Amino acid sequence: MSDIAYFDNAATTFPKPEVVYRFMDSFYRECGVNAGRGQHKLSARANALIEETRDLILDLFHCSNKTVVFTKTATEALNLILSGITINSGCTVYISPFEHNAVTRMLHHLQDSIDFGIEVLEVDGDSKNYNMEEISKQFSEKRPCCIIVSHASNVCGAIAPINEIFTEGKKYDAVTVVDMCQTAGLIDTDLSSDIFDYAVFEGHKTLYAPMGVGGFICKASINIKPLIYGGTGIESANQNMPAEVPVKYEAGSHNISAIAGFNASIKWIKEKGIDHIYETEFENRRKLIEILSSFDNITVINSDNGIGVISCVFDGYSSDDIGYVLSNHDIAVRTGLHCSPYAHKFLGTFPAGTVRFSVSYFNNDKDFEKLTEALKYIEENS
Amino acid sequence: MSDIAYFDNAATTFPKPEVVYRFMDSFYRECGVNAGRGQHKLSARANALIEETRDLILDLFHCSNKTVVFTKTATEALNLILSGITINSGCTVYISPFEHNAVTRMLHHLQDSIDFGIEVLEVDGDSKNYNMEEISKQFSEKRPCCIIVSHASNVCGAIAPINEIFTEGKKYDAVTVVDMCQTAGLIDTDLSSDIFDYAVFEGHKTLYAPMGVGGFICKASINIKPLIYGGTGIESANQNMPAEVPVKYEAGSHNISAIAGFNASIKWIKEKGIDHIYETEFENRRKLIEILSSFDNITVINSDNGIGVISCVFDGYSSDDIGYVLSNHDIAVRTGLHCSPYAHKFLGTFPAGTVRFSVSYFNNDKDFEKLTEALKYIEENS
């Protein structure tokens, strides 16, 4: 692990804070049981951990007026929301140009049975800034029934002005969905407003939690259809899922090991301070861009306003070729289309894809030195 | 942990083998990244772990001719299968009397849009033995389009003769689904035969893996519709899920921490020997039944042929009352309907439910002594 310079943090942050590993292990050893209300002591303790973690999440997003639904992954959360909300024939669904396949493949699947349209929010090709004037026009020309926006692109890091977009969308009563996989726990965001219907998070990315837990923040009054049907530990005789939120959407056993890690990671974020984490990652992003931009054979796909996710194209080589050489230099990046083909179409890097470098709080000078050496090697051998 | 006598192993086995905790922690610290083919070294190593774990599972079930699909939970696996296979209006779906809400709530949901019938396989009320003669008659009277059977009941432990039932069902080309949540890794089962279409497992129960990974064994040629749509790391430009199995059904990040634990647990099962584990649990079941049967105020719901899951009714007290007293004596059981209301209807314990005691390989004499003491206390205070 210490030998690898890890620039694949947009896939999953690695390493995690030491407290996350420790608490995952210790809690699972001590209390690795099925959570349940009114059951045995260990079960009640596991349940208390889950409820405390929900509260920590609501506090992190300044929205004690809302509730947290846990899923196993953000992909499940997005599937649940998109198949659960009402999208009728003739509707228009707006997406950003940067949506992940967890959104676009699900929408494509829904189009098999519902004849709705998909429009892409206007974003400037150079700056990657969202053009609010044009977006207002888009909405007035074709009323939005639903707006789905990646808070930050997992390909180029571009940040979306979700407050402005959703405020505009709410003039038309659109259902709003923000995919915060790349920003939750990194960009301090107040989700208390009614303009946010569904805010999806992934534990194991910017929240520094382990794999196995994602979810979304919503009003407790939501009443969409579940994606997964099964045991809930309550109302077992009822063959419908219980109406109560979040339990309606949480069939099956909670992953106590992952939620323990999540609990520890949010406490770590709060202790460090979300702004401090953002500034540290931003400084790592600055170093990364500085290094990448210093090589003439590399085209950096930049955005005026972005997180620490940077895509590059190398002269004369495919992204996979570069990934292979970097891997041989013990550098971890992700190459290709990053499960976001539409983002690459927008950026002009489809179908070849890019080499994606993504930093976290934990990248250090040694990582950047290693990267510089490897990029020099590639330049010299080009 | 050491203070609790844990008899809630049907919910999740606890504790896990020491090697499971250790490998979960060490692998996740060293290589807690997104698996991927042809990506960086850590990613390739994570991918190799997943593929090795699939092979270990196929070997455990003697079915190298089949493939493993990983899901996050057995509930997700059952939902995927039941919503994916073809159930047409007018069809008859057979279930055992012991199905979990992961099956029955999903079927109930499917009945909202498809007009199919549900029939219950004939089981003897006293012995809990499946009546194959009657079942043959049932099939000949109403042709089975799909047969779903819990290999062992999570309420009373009764084991189903899945070979006989599915052999009979295949005469009518029925799709067969066995829920092995309570038996995988405990009852040595050869799944190589074509009579087994879908065999569902849950890592964190009898397989002694951590929470966060379940799945099913099937032929690689299956072509049912996915439950979850999203990124697969391959064929990203394709807006349909890739046709390739298992990747078609595994959208989103694999849970590397859980799969590492699963890898270690299967190796542990193989090292101990599945028959040795079964015999140890069977001996713990014998001790449990002996203790429970020695109290006049306890009605033990027994089966001729069962695993270490025993339901009881206590004279004069609700199951929740008894659970509360046992919890105060540091004994962990699960009370109520165990997410299987139909099993309780069959057993005559609906809607009050039962106190369920379930053992694992790890129960010890101290647990049984503690249980005996607590049961004496209850008897004396009744």
Coordinates of C-alpha atoms in Angstrom, one line a residue, chain B residues 105-326:
Chain B
R105 CA -43.4 -9.5 -0.1
M106 CA -41.8 -9.5 -3.6
L107 CA -44.4 -12.0 -4.9
H108 CA -47.1 -9.9 -3.4
H109 CA -45.7 -6.8 -5.1
L110 CA -45.5 -8.7 -8.5
Q111 CA -49.2 -9.7 -8.1
D112 CA -50.1 -6.0 -8.3
S113 CA -49.3 -6.2 -12.0
I114 CA -49.4 -9.9 -12.9
D115 CA -52.4 -12.2 -12.2
F116 CA -50.6 -15.4 -11.1
G117 CA -51.4 -17.9 -8.4
I118 CA -49.4 -19.0 -5.4
E119 CA -49.7 -22.5 -4.0
V120 CA -48.0 -23.9 -0.9
L121 CA -46.1 -27.2 -1.1
E122 CA -47.6 -29.9 1.1
V123 CA -45.7 -30.3 4.4
D124 CA -46.7 -32.5 7.3
G125 CA -47.8 -30.4 10.3
D126 CA -46.2 -32.6 12.9
S127 CA -43.0 -33.9 11.4
K128 CA -42.5 -30.8 9.1
N129 CA -41.5 -33.3 6.5
Y130 CA -42.4 -32.5 2.9
N131 CA -45.0 -34.9 1.5
M132 CA -43.5 -35.8 -1.9
E133 CA -46.5 -37.8 -2.9
E134 CA -48.9 -34.9 -2.4
I135 CA -46.4 -32.5 -4.0
S136 CA -46.4 -34.6 -7.1
K137 CA -50.2 -34.5 -7.2
Q138 CA -50.1 -30.7 -6.7
F139 CA -47.8 -30.3 -9.7
S140 CA -49.9 -32.5 -11.9
E141 CA -53.0 -30.7 -11.0
K142 CA -51.6 -27.2 -11.3
R143 CA -48.4 -27.1 -13.4
P144 CA -45.6 -25.2 -11.6
C145 CA -44.0 -22.3 -13.5
C146 CA -41.7 -21.5 -10.7
I147 CA -40.9 -23.2 -7.4
I148 CA -39.3 -21.3 -4.5
V149 CA -38.1 -23.2 -1.5
S150 CA -36.3 -22.3 1.7
H151 CA -33.7 -25.0 2.1
A152 CA -34.2 -24.7 5.8
S153 CA -36.8 -22.7 7.7
N154 CA -35.5 -19.6 9.5
V155 CA -38.3 -20.2 12.1
C156 CA -38.3 -23.9 12.9
G157 CA -35.2 -25.3 11.1
A158 CA -37.1 -27.8 8.9
I159 CA -35.0 -28.9 6.0
A160 CA -36.6 -29.3 2.5
P161 CA -35.7 -32.2 0.2
I162 CA -34.8 -29.8 -2.6
N163 CA -33.4 -32.6 -4.9
E164 CA -36.7 -34.4 -4.9
I165 CA -38.9 -31.3 -5.2
F166 CA -36.9 -29.8 -8.0
T167 CA -36.6 -33.1 -9.9
E168 CA -40.3 -33.3 -9.8
G169 CA -40.7 -29.7 -10.8
K170 CA -38.4 -30.0 -13.7
K171 CA -40.8 -32.6 -15.3
Y172 CA -42.9 -29.4 -15.9
D173 CA -39.9 -27.2 -16.8
A174 CA -40.4 -25.1 -13.7
V175 CA -37.9 -22.5 -12.8
T176 CA -36.4 -23.5 -9.5
V177 CA -35.1 -21.2 -6.7
V178 CA -33.7 -22.4 -3.5
D179 CA -33.1 -20.0 -0.7
M180 CA -30.0 -21.3 1.1
C181 CA -29.6 -18.5 3.6
Q182 CA -29.8 -21.0 6.5
T183 CA -27.9 -23.8 4.9
A184 CA -25.1 -22.6 2.6
G185 CA -21.8 -23.8 4.1
L186 CA -23.6 -25.9 6.6
I187 CA -25.4 -28.6 4.6
D188 CA -23.0 -30.0 2.0
T189 CA -25.0 -29.6 -1.2
D190 CA -24.1 -30.4 -4.8
L191 CA -25.6 -27.7 -7.1
S192 CA -24.1 -29.0 -10.3
S193 CA -27.3 -30.5 -11.6
D194 CA -29.6 -28.7 -14.0
I195 CA -32.5 -29.0 -11.6
F196 CA -31.0 -26.1 -9.7
D197 CA -31.7 -22.8 -11.6
Y198 CA -31.0 -20.3 -8.9
A199 CA -29.4 -21.0 -5.5
V200 CA -29.4 -18.0 -3.2
F201 CA -26.8 -17.6 -0.4
E202 CA -26.2 -15.0 2.3
G203 CA -22.6 -14.5 3.3
H204 CA -23.2 -13.4 6.9
K205 CA -25.3 -16.3 8.0
T206 CA -24.2 -20.0 7.8
L207 CA -21.3 -19.0 5.6
Y208 CA -19.7 -17.1 8.5
A209 CA -18.8 -14.2 6.2
P210 CA -19.4 -10.5 7.2
M211 CA -22.5 -8.5 6.2
G212 CA -22.4 -6.9 2.8
V213 CA -22.2 -9.8 0.4
G214 CA -24.8 -12.3 -0.8
G215 CA -25.6 -13.7 -4.2
F216 CA -26.7 -16.7 -6.1
I217 CA -25.4 -19.6 -8.2
C218 CA -26.8 -20.1 -11.6
K219 CA -25.8 -21.0 -15.2
A220 CA -23.7 -18.5 -17.0
S221 CA -26.2 -18.6 -19.8
I222 CA -29.1 -17.0 -17.8
N223 CA -30.7 -14.0 -19.4
I224 CA -33.1 -12.4 -17.0
K225 CA -33.5 -8.7 -16.6
P226 CA -31.4 -6.9 -14.0
L227 CA -32.8 -5.3 -10.9
I228 CA -30.1 -2.6 -10.6
Y229 CA -28.7 -0.6 -13.6
G230 CA -25.4 1.3 -13.4
G231 CA -21.7 1.3 -13.9
T232 CA -20.0 -2.0 -14.6
G233 CA -16.4 -0.9 -15.5
I234 CA -16.8 -2.6 -18.9
E235 CA -18.7 -1.6 -22.0
S236 CA -19.4 1.8 -20.5
A237 CA -20.6 3.3 -23.8
N238 CA -23.4 0.7 -24.0
Q239 CA -26.5 2.1 -22.4
N240 CA -27.9 -1.4 -21.8
M241 CA -26.3 -3.5 -19.1
P242 CA -23.6 -5.7 -20.7
A243 CA -25.0 -9.1 -21.7
E244 CA -22.1 -10.9 -19.9
V245 CA -22.9 -12.8 -16.7
P246 CA -22.2 -12.0 -13.8
V247 CA -21.3 -8.4 -14.6
K248 CA -24.9 -7.8 -16.0
Y249 CA -26.2 -8.1 -12.4
E250 CA -23.4 -6.5 -10.5
A251 CA -23.8 -2.7 -11.2
G252 CA -21.9 -0.5 -8.8
S253 CA -18.8 -1.0 -6.7
H254 CA -18.1 -4.4 -5.2
N255 CA -17.7 -4.5 -1.4
I256 CA -14.1 -5.5 -1.1
S257 CA -14.1 -5.6 2.7
A258 CA -17.0 -8.0 2.8
I259 CA -15.7 -10.1 -0.1
A260 CA -12.3 -10.4 1.7
G261 CA -14.1 -11.6 4.8
F262 CA -16.1 -14.0 2.6
N263 CA -12.9 -15.3 1.0
A264 CA -11.5 -16.1 4.5
S265 CA -14.7 -17.7 5.8
I266 CA -15.0 -20.1 2.9
K267 CA -11.4 -21.1 3.4
W268 CA -12.1 -21.6 7.1
I269 CA -15.1 -23.8 6.3
K270 CA -13.0 -25.9 3.9
E271 CA -10.3 -26.2 6.5
K272 CA -12.6 -27.2 9.3
G273 CA -14.7 -29.4 6.9
I274 CA -18.3 -28.7 6.2
D275 CA -19.3 -32.0 7.8
H276 CA -17.4 -31.2 11.0
I277 CA -19.2 -27.8 11.1
Y278 CA -22.5 -29.4 10.6
E279 CA -21.9 -32.1 13.3
T280 CA -20.8 -29.4 15.7
E281 CA -23.9 -27.3 15.1
F282 CA -26.0 -30.4 15.2
E283 CA -24.6 -31.3 18.7
N284 CA -25.3 -27.7 19.8
R285 CA -28.9 -28.1 18.5
R286 CA -29.2 -31.4 20.4
K287 CA -28.1 -29.6 23.6
L288 CA -30.4 -26.7 23.0
I289 CA -33.5 -29.0 22.4
E290 CA -32.5 -31.0 25.5
I291 CA -32.5 -27.9 27.7
L292 CA -35.6 -26.4 26.2
S293 CA -37.6 -29.6 26.4
S294 CA -36.7 -30.0 30.1
F295 CA -39.0 -27.1 31.0
D296 CA -42.7 -27.8 31.3
N297 CA -43.6 -24.2 30.6
I298 CA -42.0 -24.3 27.2
T299 CA -43.5 -25.8 24.0
V300 CA -40.7 -26.6 21.6
I301 CA -41.7 -26.5 17.9
N302 CA -39.6 -29.3 16.6
S303 CA -39.1 -30.9 13.3
D304 CA -37.9 -34.4 12.5
N305 CA -35.2 -33.1 10.2
G306 CA -33.8 -29.7 11.0
I307 CA -30.9 -27.4 11.5
G308 CA -30.1 -25.5 14.7
V309 CA -33.0 -23.1 14.6
I310 CA -35.7 -23.8 17.2
S311 CA -38.9 -21.9 17.9
C312 CA -40.6 -22.0 21.3
V313 CA -43.7 -20.8 23.0
F314 CA -43.7 -20.0 26.7
D315 CA -46.8 -20.6 28.8
G316 CA -48.4 -17.3 29.9
Y317 CA -46.0 -14.9 28.3
S318 CA -45.6 -13.2 24.9
S319 CA -42.4 -13.9 22.9
D320 CA -41.4 -10.3 23.4
D321 CA -41.8 -10.6 27.2
I322 CA -39.5 -13.6 27.2
G323 CA -37.0 -11.9 24.9
Y324 CA -36.9 -9.0 27.3
V325 CA -36.2 -11.2 30.3
L326 CA -33.6 -13.3 28.4

